Tab-separated table of C-alpha atoms and ligand atoms in Angstrom:
chain	number	residue	atom	x	y	z
A	828	MET	CA	134.746	-7.961	4.186
A	829	ALA	CA	135.113	-11.030	2.029
A	830	ALA	CA	138.008	-10.603	-0.400
A	831	ASP	CA	136.109	-12.508	-3.085
A	832	GLU	CA	133.201	-10.072	-3.084
A	833	PRO	CA	133.082	-8.018	-6.299
A	834	LEU	CA	134.991	-4.739	-6.455
A	835	VAL	CA	132.930	-2.258	-8.473
A	836	LEU	CA	133.232	1.423	-9.393
A	837	GLY	CA	129.969	3.344	-9.805
A	838	ILE	CA	129.369	6.577	-11.700
A	839	GLU	CA	126.363	8.829	-11.052
A	840	THR	CA	125.553	11.887	-13.197
A	841	SER	CA	121.747	11.965	-13.397
A	842	CYS	CA	121.375	15.453	-11.934
A	843	ASP	CA	123.839	18.014	-10.559
A	844	GLU	CA	126.152	15.714	-8.600
A	845	THR	CA	129.124	13.980	-10.233
A	846	GLY	CA	129.425	10.961	-7.959
A	847	VAL	CA	132.039	8.221	-8.141
A	848	GLY	CA	131.956	5.456	-5.560
A	849	ILE	CA	133.885	2.250	-5.037
A	850	VAL	CA	132.372	-0.703	-3.240
A	851	ARG	CA	133.485	-4.237	-2.419
A	852	GLY	CA	130.330	-6.320	-2.017
A	853	THR	CA	128.409	-4.379	0.624
A	854	THR	CA	131.436	-2.476	1.936
A	855	LEU	CA	131.972	1.162	1.020
A	856	LEU	CA	135.578	1.941	0.072
A	857	ALA	CA	135.262	5.405	-1.507
A	858	ASP	CA	132.597	8.012	-2.114
A	859	ALA	CA	133.831	11.006	-4.114
A	860	VAL	CA	131.351	13.705	-5.093
A	861	ALA	CA	131.764	16.943	-7.045
A	862	SER	CA	128.673	19.131	-7.056
A	863	SER	CA	127.597	21.950	-9.337
A	864	VAL	CA	124.800	22.914	-6.931
A	865	GLU	CA	126.231	26.404	-6.326
A	866	GLU	CA	126.229	27.172	-10.046
A	867	HIS	CA	122.467	26.448	-10.159
A	868	GLY	CA	121.614	28.373	-6.989
A	869	ARG	CA	120.853	31.702	-8.661
A	870	TYR	CA	118.442	30.050	-11.107
A	871	GLY	CA	116.408	28.377	-8.320
A	872	GLY	CA	116.740	24.937	-9.894
A	873	VAL	CA	119.105	22.690	-11.825
A	874	VAL	CA	120.013	23.986	-15.309
A	875	PRO	CA	120.656	20.873	-17.460
A	876	GLU	CA	123.343	22.418	-19.710
A	877	ILE	CA	125.315	23.696	-16.718
A	878	ALA	CA	125.066	20.275	-15.042
A	879	SER	CA	126.301	18.426	-18.151
A	880	ARG	CA	129.308	20.705	-18.586
A	881	ALA	CA	130.182	20.417	-14.902
A	882	HIS	CA	130.032	16.587	-15.108
A	883	LEU	CA	132.394	16.637	-18.062
A	884	GLU	CA	134.924	18.769	-16.192
A	885	ALA	CA	134.640	16.825	-12.933
A	886	MET	CA	134.573	13.254	-14.267
A	887	VAL	CA	138.244	12.270	-14.595
A	888	PRO	CA	139.469	14.008	-11.396
A	889	THR	CA	136.547	12.539	-9.405
A	890	VAL	CA	137.281	8.994	-10.634
A	891	GLN	CA	140.927	9.507	-9.684
A	892	ARG	CA	139.944	10.789	-6.238
A	893	ALA	CA	137.765	7.713	-5.642
A	894	LEU	CA	140.555	5.326	-6.699
A	895	ASP	CA	143.028	7.100	-4.395
A	896	GLU	CA	140.540	7.081	-1.501
A	897	ALA	CA	139.920	3.342	-1.925
A	898	GLY	CA	143.650	2.675	-2.342
A	899	ILE	CA	143.127	0.509	-5.423
A	900	LYS	CA	144.162	0.539	-9.068
A	901	ALA	CA	141.564	0.701	-11.834
A	902	SER	CA	142.826	-2.657	-13.087
A	903	ASP	CA	141.743	-4.287	-9.769
A	904	LEU	CA	138.058	-3.600	-10.526
A	905	ASP	CA	135.572	-6.367	-11.395
A	906	GLY	CA	133.124	-4.060	-13.124
A	907	ILE	CA	132.005	-0.509	-13.893
A	908	ALA	CA	128.446	0.525	-13.041
A	909	VAL	CA	126.721	3.689	-14.183
A	910	THR	CA	123.328	5.340	-13.808
A	911	ALA	CA	121.568	4.741	-17.153
A	912	GLY	CA	118.402	6.589	-16.023
A	913	PRO	CA	116.098	8.137	-15.045
A	914	GLY	CA	117.479	11.675	-14.958
A	915	LEU	CA	118.522	14.586	-17.163
A	916	ALA	CA	119.337	13.176	-20.613
A	917	GLY	CA	122.454	15.262	-21.283
A	918	ALA	CA	123.803	14.742	-17.780
A	919	LEU	CA	123.250	10.968	-17.902
A	920	LEU	CA	125.012	10.822	-21.250
A	921	VAL	CA	128.268	12.145	-19.753
A	922	GLY	CA	128.288	9.392	-17.117
A	923	VAL	CA	127.305	6.624	-19.531
A	924	SER	CA	129.995	7.668	-22.032
A	925	ALA	CA	132.649	7.839	-19.330
A	926	ALA	CA	131.656	4.432	-17.925
A	927	LYS	CA	131.846	2.877	-21.387
A	928	ALA	CA	135.281	4.375	-21.954
A	929	TYR	CA	136.623	3.058	-18.614
A	930	ALA	CA	135.012	-0.372	-19.078
A	931	TYR	CA	136.288	-0.701	-22.624
A	932	ALA	CA	139.804	0.515	-21.885
A	933	LEU	CA	140.104	-1.726	-18.801
A	934	GLY	CA	138.375	-4.740	-20.363
A	935	LYS	CA	135.763	-4.888	-17.560
A	936	PRO	CA	132.021	-5.568	-17.740
A	937	LEU	CA	129.687	-2.570	-17.874
A	938	TYR	CA	126.443	-2.361	-15.843
A	939	GLY	CA	123.891	0.320	-16.710
A	940	VAL	CA	121.707	0.543	-13.590
A	941	ASN	CA	118.584	2.345	-12.427
A	942	HIS	CA	119.041	5.485	-10.336
A	943	LEU	CA	116.022	4.721	-8.139
A	944	ALA	CA	117.025	1.125	-7.457
A	945	SER	CA	120.478	2.490	-6.532
A	946	HIS	CA	118.893	4.806	-3.931
A	947	ILE	CA	117.431	1.648	-2.341
A	948	CYS	CA	120.507	-0.568	-2.688
A	949	VAL	CA	122.808	1.978	-1.036
A	950	ASP	CA	121.388	0.916	2.321
A	951	GLN	CA	123.333	-2.339	1.972
A	952	LEU	CA	126.493	-0.292	2.626
A	953	GLU	CA	125.063	0.758	5.986
A	954	HIS	CA	122.946	-2.168	7.207
A	955	GLY	CA	124.034	-5.205	5.173
A	956	ARG	CA	122.056	-7.073	2.530
A	957	LEU	CA	118.419	-6.005	2.125
A	958	PRO	CA	115.859	-8.440	3.523
A	959	GLU	CA	113.564	-9.790	0.820
A	960	PRO	CA	111.016	-8.381	0.497
A	961	THR	CA	111.705	-4.832	1.693
A	962	MET	CA	109.279	-1.934	1.290
A	963	ALA	CA	111.074	1.133	-0.034
A	964	LEU	CA	109.856	4.703	0.305
A	965	LEU	CA	111.831	6.643	-2.255
A	966	VAL	CA	111.666	10.392	-1.851
A	967	SER	CA	113.872	12.710	-3.889
A	968	GLY	CA	113.748	15.884	-5.959
A	969	GLY	CA	112.283	13.997	-8.900
A	970	HIS	CA	110.433	11.052	-7.336
A	971	SER	CA	108.159	9.952	-4.530
A	972	SER	CA	107.348	6.268	-4.757
A	973	LEU	CA	106.433	3.253	-2.710
A	974	LEU	CA	108.306	0.277	-4.089
A	975	LEU	CA	107.926	-3.323	-3.061
A	976	THR	CA	111.430	-4.682	-3.512
A	977	GLU	CA	111.616	-8.433	-3.918
A	978	ASP	CA	115.101	-8.567	-5.461
A	979	ILE	CA	116.928	-5.283	-5.901
A	980	THR	CA	118.754	-6.577	-9.005
A	981	SER	CA	115.619	-7.701	-10.835
A	982	THR	CA	112.224	-7.348	-9.184
A	983	VAL	CA	110.916	-4.022	-7.935
A	984	ARG	CA	107.150	-3.424	-8.017
A	985	SER	CA	105.676	0.064	-7.907
A	986	LEU	CA	102.720	0.346	-5.500
A	987	GLY	CA	102.231	4.084	-5.798
A	988	ALA	CA	103.869	7.362	-6.740
A	989	THR	CA	103.251	11.073	-6.738
A	990	ILE	CA	100.610	12.247	-9.171
A	991	ASP	CA	102.113	15.758	-9.361
A	992	ASP	CA	105.133	17.212	-7.498
A	993	ALA	CA	107.794	15.022	-5.894
A	994	ALA	CA	108.357	15.472	-2.153
A	995	GLY	CA	111.762	17.129	-2.668
A	996	GLU	CA	110.317	19.377	-5.352
A	997	ALA	CA	107.709	20.577	-2.828
A	998	PHE	CA	110.515	21.401	-0.348
A	999	ASP	CA	112.384	23.282	-3.090
A	1000	LYS	CA	109.307	25.243	-4.215
A	1001	VAL	CA	108.235	26.196	-0.694
A	1002	ALA	CA	111.807	27.287	0.102
A	1003	ARG	CA	111.757	29.454	-2.997
A	1004	LEU	CA	108.545	31.189	-2.004
A	1005	LEU	CA	109.997	31.817	1.471
A	1006	ASN	CA	113.198	33.149	-0.205
A	1007	LEU	CA	115.354	30.528	1.508
A	1008	GLY	CA	117.447	29.545	-1.538
A	1009	PHE	CA	118.086	26.226	-3.305
A	1010	PRO	CA	118.011	23.320	-2.574
A	1011	GLY	CA	115.149	23.871	-0.163
A	1012	GLY	CA	115.094	20.645	1.858
A	1013	PRO	CA	118.088	21.192	4.130
A	1014	VAL	CA	117.159	24.847	4.926
A	1015	ILE	CA	113.521	24.041	5.700
A	1016	ASP	CA	114.706	21.130	7.864
A	1017	ARG	CA	116.886	23.594	9.830
A	1018	TYR	CA	114.229	26.328	10.246
A	1019	ALA	CA	111.575	23.731	11.139
A	1020	ARG	CA	113.580	22.658	14.190
A	1021	GLU	CA	112.794	26.035	15.800
A	1022	GLY	CA	109.173	26.191	14.608
A	1023	ASP	CA	105.821	24.750	15.707
A	1024	PRO	CA	104.637	21.901	13.451
A	1025	ALA	CA	101.058	22.440	14.658
A	1026	ALA	CA	101.033	26.217	14.090
A	1027	ILE	CA	99.254	26.033	10.712
A	1028	ALA	CA	96.945	23.189	9.630
A	1029	PHE	CA	98.191	22.569	6.082
A	1030	PRO	CA	96.345	19.903	4.015
A	1031	ARG	CA	97.401	16.243	3.815
A	1032	GLY	CA	97.083	15.315	0.114
A	1033	LEU	CA	95.294	12.122	-1.001
A	1034	THR	CA	94.455	10.906	2.496
A	1035	GLY	CA	90.649	10.704	2.080
A	1036	ALA	CA	88.856	7.383	2.425
A	1037	LYS	CA	88.299	7.152	-1.335
A	1038	ASP	CA	91.772	8.334	-2.390
A	1039	PRO	CA	94.350	5.890	-3.750
A	1040	ALA	CA	96.101	4.377	-0.727
A	1041	TYR	CA	99.701	4.594	-1.955
A	1042	ASP	CA	99.786	7.570	-4.325
A	1043	PHE	CA	100.992	10.990	-3.207
A	1044	SER	CA	100.112	14.568	-4.120
A	1045	PHE	CA	102.056	17.618	-2.919
A	1046	SER	CA	100.900	20.256	-5.355
A	1047	GLY	CA	97.818	21.238	-3.308
A	1048	LEU	CA	99.986	21.579	-0.202
A	1049	LYS	CA	102.413	23.845	-2.030
A	1050	THR	CA	99.514	26.035	-3.209
A	1051	ALA	CA	98.087	26.173	0.330
A	1052	VAL	CA	101.462	27.324	1.705
A	1053	SER	CA	101.769	29.896	-1.059
A	1054	ARG	CA	98.268	31.318	-0.373
A	1055	TRP	CA	98.911	31.461	3.367
A	1056	VAL	CA	102.232	33.283	2.919
A	1057	GLU	CA	100.772	35.718	0.372
A	1058	ALA	CA	97.863	36.587	2.674
A	1059	LYS	CA	100.352	37.452	5.440
A	1060	ARG	CA	102.433	39.581	3.086
A	1061	ARG	CA	99.352	41.397	1.744
A	1062	ALA	CA	98.299	42.184	5.311
A	1063	GLY	CA	101.763	43.681	5.856
A	1064	GLU	CA	102.566	41.114	8.539
A	1065	ASP	CA	105.845	39.251	9.046
A	1066	VAL	CA	105.901	35.710	7.699
A	1067	PRO	CA	106.790	33.313	10.557
A	1068	VAL	CA	109.304	31.322	8.481
A	1069	ARG	CA	110.054	28.804	11.244
A	1070	ASP	CA	106.402	27.946	11.872
A	1071	VAL	CA	105.585	27.770	8.142
A	1072	SER	CA	108.601	25.487	7.598
A	1073	ALA	CA	107.688	23.215	10.501
A	1074	SER	CA	103.976	22.997	9.590
A	1075	PHE	CA	104.707	22.367	5.899
A	1076	GLN	CA	107.343	19.749	6.706
A	1077	GLU	CA	104.972	18.017	9.132
A	1078	ALA	CA	102.281	17.770	6.433
A	1079	VAL	CA	104.762	16.117	4.035
A	1080	VAL	CA	106.323	13.633	6.446
A	1081	ASP	CA	102.988	12.755	8.071
A	1082	VAL	CA	101.594	11.576	4.714
A	1083	LEU	CA	104.822	9.834	3.625
A	1084	THR	CA	105.190	7.808	6.808
A	1085	ARG	CA	101.483	7.043	7.169
A	1086	LYS	CA	101.288	5.581	3.644
A	1087	ALA	CA	104.582	3.709	3.915
A	1088	VAL	CA	103.555	1.990	7.154
A	1089	ARG	CA	100.149	1.184	5.706
A	1090	ALA	CA	101.770	-0.404	2.617
A	1091	CYS	CA	103.974	-2.565	4.872
A	1092	LYS	CA	100.954	-3.732	6.869
A	1093	ASP	CA	98.798	-4.394	3.789
A	1094	GLU	CA	101.549	-6.343	2.034
A	1095	GLY	CA	102.750	-8.160	5.157
A	1096	VAL	CA	106.268	-6.688	4.836
A	1097	ASP	CA	108.155	-6.052	8.070
A	1098	HIS	CA	111.136	-4.057	6.761
A	1099	LEU	CA	110.892	-0.474	5.519
A	1100	MET	CA	113.779	1.420	3.961
A	1101	ILE	CA	113.655	5.116	3.142
A	1102	GLY	CA	115.940	6.475	0.450
A	1103	GLY	CA	116.486	9.514	-1.779
A	1104	GLY	CA	117.480	13.062	-0.861
A	1105	VAL	CA	114.413	13.752	1.299
A	1106	ALA	CA	115.337	10.765	3.498
A	1107	ALA	CA	118.017	13.092	4.897
A	1108	ASN	CA	115.165	15.036	6.566
A	1109	SER	CA	115.489	14.841	10.339
A	1110	ARG	CA	111.749	14.956	11.087
A	1111	LEU	CA	110.981	12.272	8.473
A	1112	ARG	CA	113.565	10.008	10.086
A	1113	ALA	CA	112.185	10.592	13.593
A	1114	LEU	CA	108.503	10.174	12.724
A	1115	ALA	CA	109.174	7.085	10.584
A	1116	GLN	CA	111.063	5.525	13.498
A	1117	GLU	CA	108.211	6.285	15.894
A	1118	ARG	CA	105.536	4.839	13.608
A	1119	CYS	CA	107.600	1.781	12.617
A	1120	ASP	CA	108.306	0.993	16.281
A	1121	ARG	CA	104.597	1.142	16.993
A	1122	ALA	CA	103.782	-1.156	14.041
A	1123	GLY	CA	106.584	-3.672	14.690
A	1124	ILE	CA	108.397	-2.754	11.456
A	1125	THR	CA	112.193	-2.595	11.245
A	1126	LEU	CA	113.247	0.734	9.742
A	1127	ARG	CA	116.402	1.120	7.649
A	1128	VAL	CA	117.533	4.589	6.596
A	1129	PRO	CA	121.063	5.200	5.317
A	1130	ARG	CA	123.065	8.074	6.791
A	1131	PRO	CA	122.199	11.445	5.162
A	1132	LYS	CA	125.288	11.571	2.908
A	1133	LEU	CA	124.268	8.270	1.311
A	1134	CYS	CA	120.634	9.432	0.875
A	1135	THR	CA	121.408	12.256	-1.543
A	1136	ASP	CA	122.799	11.435	-4.990
A	1137	ASN	CA	126.209	9.768	-4.902
A	1138	GLY	CA	128.334	7.278	-6.811
A	1139	ALA	CA	128.529	4.756	-3.974
A	1140	MET	CA	124.875	3.837	-4.437
A	1141	VAL	CA	125.507	3.014	-8.093
A	1142	ALA	CA	128.563	0.963	-7.157
A	1143	ALA	CA	126.487	-0.829	-4.490
A	1144	LEU	CA	123.889	-1.911	-7.042
A	1145	GLY	CA	126.598	-2.777	-9.588
A	1146	ALA	CA	128.342	-4.989	-7.018
A	1147	GLU	CA	125.053	-6.727	-6.282
A	1148	MET	CA	124.569	-7.322	-10.035
A	1149	VAL	CA	127.998	-8.981	-10.247
A	1150	TRP	CA	127.389	-10.916	-7.006
A	1151	ARG	CA	124.138	-12.314	-8.377
A	1152	ASP	CA	125.580	-12.996	-11.796
A	1153	ARG	CA	123.286	-10.622	-13.672
A	1154	ALA	CA	124.000	-10.024	-17.360
A	1155	PRO	CA	126.170	-6.964	-18.030
A	1156	SER	CA	125.060	-4.215	-20.409
A	1157	ALA	CA	126.133	-3.970	-24.015
A	1158	PHE	CA	128.547	-1.252	-25.145
A	1159	ASP	CA	125.749	0.376	-27.128
A	1160	LEU	CA	123.988	1.091	-23.814
A	1161	SER	CA	122.119	4.368	-24.050
A	1162	ALA	CA	120.998	6.803	-21.388
A	1163	ASP	CA	117.232	6.667	-20.828
A	1164	SER	CA	115.912	9.798	-19.116
A	1165	SER	CA	112.625	8.067	-18.235
A	1166	LEU	CA	113.866	4.557	-17.408
A	1167	PRO	CA	111.024	2.931	-15.423
A	1168	VAL	CA	111.821	1.880	-11.869
A	1169	THR	CA	110.914	-1.709	-12.699
A	1170	ASP	CA	113.968	-1.845	-15.004
A	1171	THR	CA	116.547	-2.235	-12.256
A	1172	HIS	CA	119.272	-2.437	-14.864
A	1173	VAL	CA	119.718	-2.533	-18.631
A	1174	PRO	CA	121.120	-5.955	-19.525
A	1175	ALA	CA	122.441	-6.760	-22.979
A	1176	SER	CA	120.070	-8.802	-25.115
A	1177	HIS	CA	120.724	-12.506	-25.625
A	1178	ASP	CA	122.248	-11.858	-29.069
A	1179	GLU	CA	124.513	-9.143	-27.736
A	1180	LEU	CA	125.694	-11.383	-24.897
A	1181	HIS	CA	126.510	-14.080	-27.398
A	1182	ARG	CA	128.527	-11.573	-29.411
A	1183	LEU	CA	130.341	-10.377	-26.242
A	1184	SER	CA	131.384	-13.910	-25.340
A	1185	GLU	CA	132.883	-14.648	-28.755
B	1408	LIG	O1	118.052	12.225	-4.317
B	1408	LIG	P1	118.473	13.635	-4.535
B	1408	LIG	O2	119.844	14.065	-4.040
B	1408	LIG	O3	118.395	14.017	-6.046
B	1408	LIG	C1	117.352	13.583	-6.872
B	1408	LIG	O4	117.490	12.448	-7.428
B	1408	LIG	O5	116.365	14.339	-6.951
B	1408	LIG	O6	117.351	14.547	-3.856
B	1408	LIG	C2	117.417	15.957	-3.883
B	1408	LIG	C3	116.212	16.488	-3.133
B	1408	LIG	C4	116.053	18.009	-3.218
B	1408	LIG	O7	114.726	18.313	-3.584
B	1408	LIG	C5	116.358	18.470	-1.797
B	1408	LIG	O8	115.658	19.655	-1.429
B	1408	LIG	C6	115.904	17.282	-0.989
B	1408	LIG	O9	116.297	16.160	-1.740
B	1408	LIG	N1	116.542	17.244	0.334
B	1408	LIG	C7	115.833	17.347	1.499
B	1408	LIG	C8	116.791	17.340	2.550
B	1408	LIG	N2	118.041	17.214	1.991
B	1408	LIG	C9	117.856	17.159	0.644
B	1408	LIG	N3	114.520	17.457	1.716
B	1408	LIG	C10	114.103	17.565	3.004
B	1408	LIG	N4	114.954	17.584	4.056
B	1408	LIG	C11	116.293	17.482	3.889
B	1408	LIG	N5	117.121	17.505	4.946
B	1409	LIG	ZN1	118.411	10.761	-6.661
């Protein structure tokens, strides 16, 4: 760890996790997370108002926990990074306001960064700096995208995305119809380990010869699972939860890995990273490894705890912004619930920068 690498604190509040991470360059020093996931469980999905209130209550203690864990003082920091979007507007606002307050009080630069780019950049904490270019398969509760990453601080190109449900959303919806609770991904992953992935031939969305090569669709799959399960229930038969989980999961990860490897080959990119909550899926990790090995592609997937939402990923991207001398954000930075993935961060305008330097 080079002592002159930037020391950055990152705040993440785009959904139901209050994450605060501290990073020096590409080294993880602290990763504190407070989750309101249990409060949303009985509603079967994240309730924005509950998430915002939970962020507000958790913010200061979680920042303190991260500072203690890293063994540093807030005054040692070189910058404060925060998720500016995309995500739930009210939830983002809590993080952005807190980051501004810390940055202003400490006299440190503020970096409003993109949540999706952070999910990619977090891999630097595990495997060192990202090769350029790197293909990124980003799969979370809100997104499924194939992103050609030329420079994680400035140039990310979207090759394809889901046209309906996100991969994680499909896991959550299928878990709900099987009465497995929320969030669905981890439970389905567990049940699938004891099931037969070939038991039921569920459809692979958008894999026809004329379909867009890099877009995804999971809504038809979800409907197919729902019809299959309902037919069993109507016939008074037991639903084989393990086989349904395994067959559904196989349909999702088959399409994700097939398209990701194809994008790498088409674009001549020999590094693939997989990020976002669904990258914690054990079968996705195994199948991606198998297919990458066969295609001569180097696979990079962060450990599961870094795949789901956390503050360390925001700190990782913030540190990279400082390292590469990117312009900080202005103090009138606003949360943008639909920030496009191509906006890796929200720099201050030229005029604002001029004002800041006066
Ligand atoms: O990235 P993330 O923590 O939050 C968003 O930005 O959405 O992703 C959450 C999503 C949820 O849909 C959850 O069910 C899914 O990631 N997930 C998984 C697994 N762990 C979490 N999906 C499949 N397998 C898993 N092991
Ligand atoms: Zn996320």
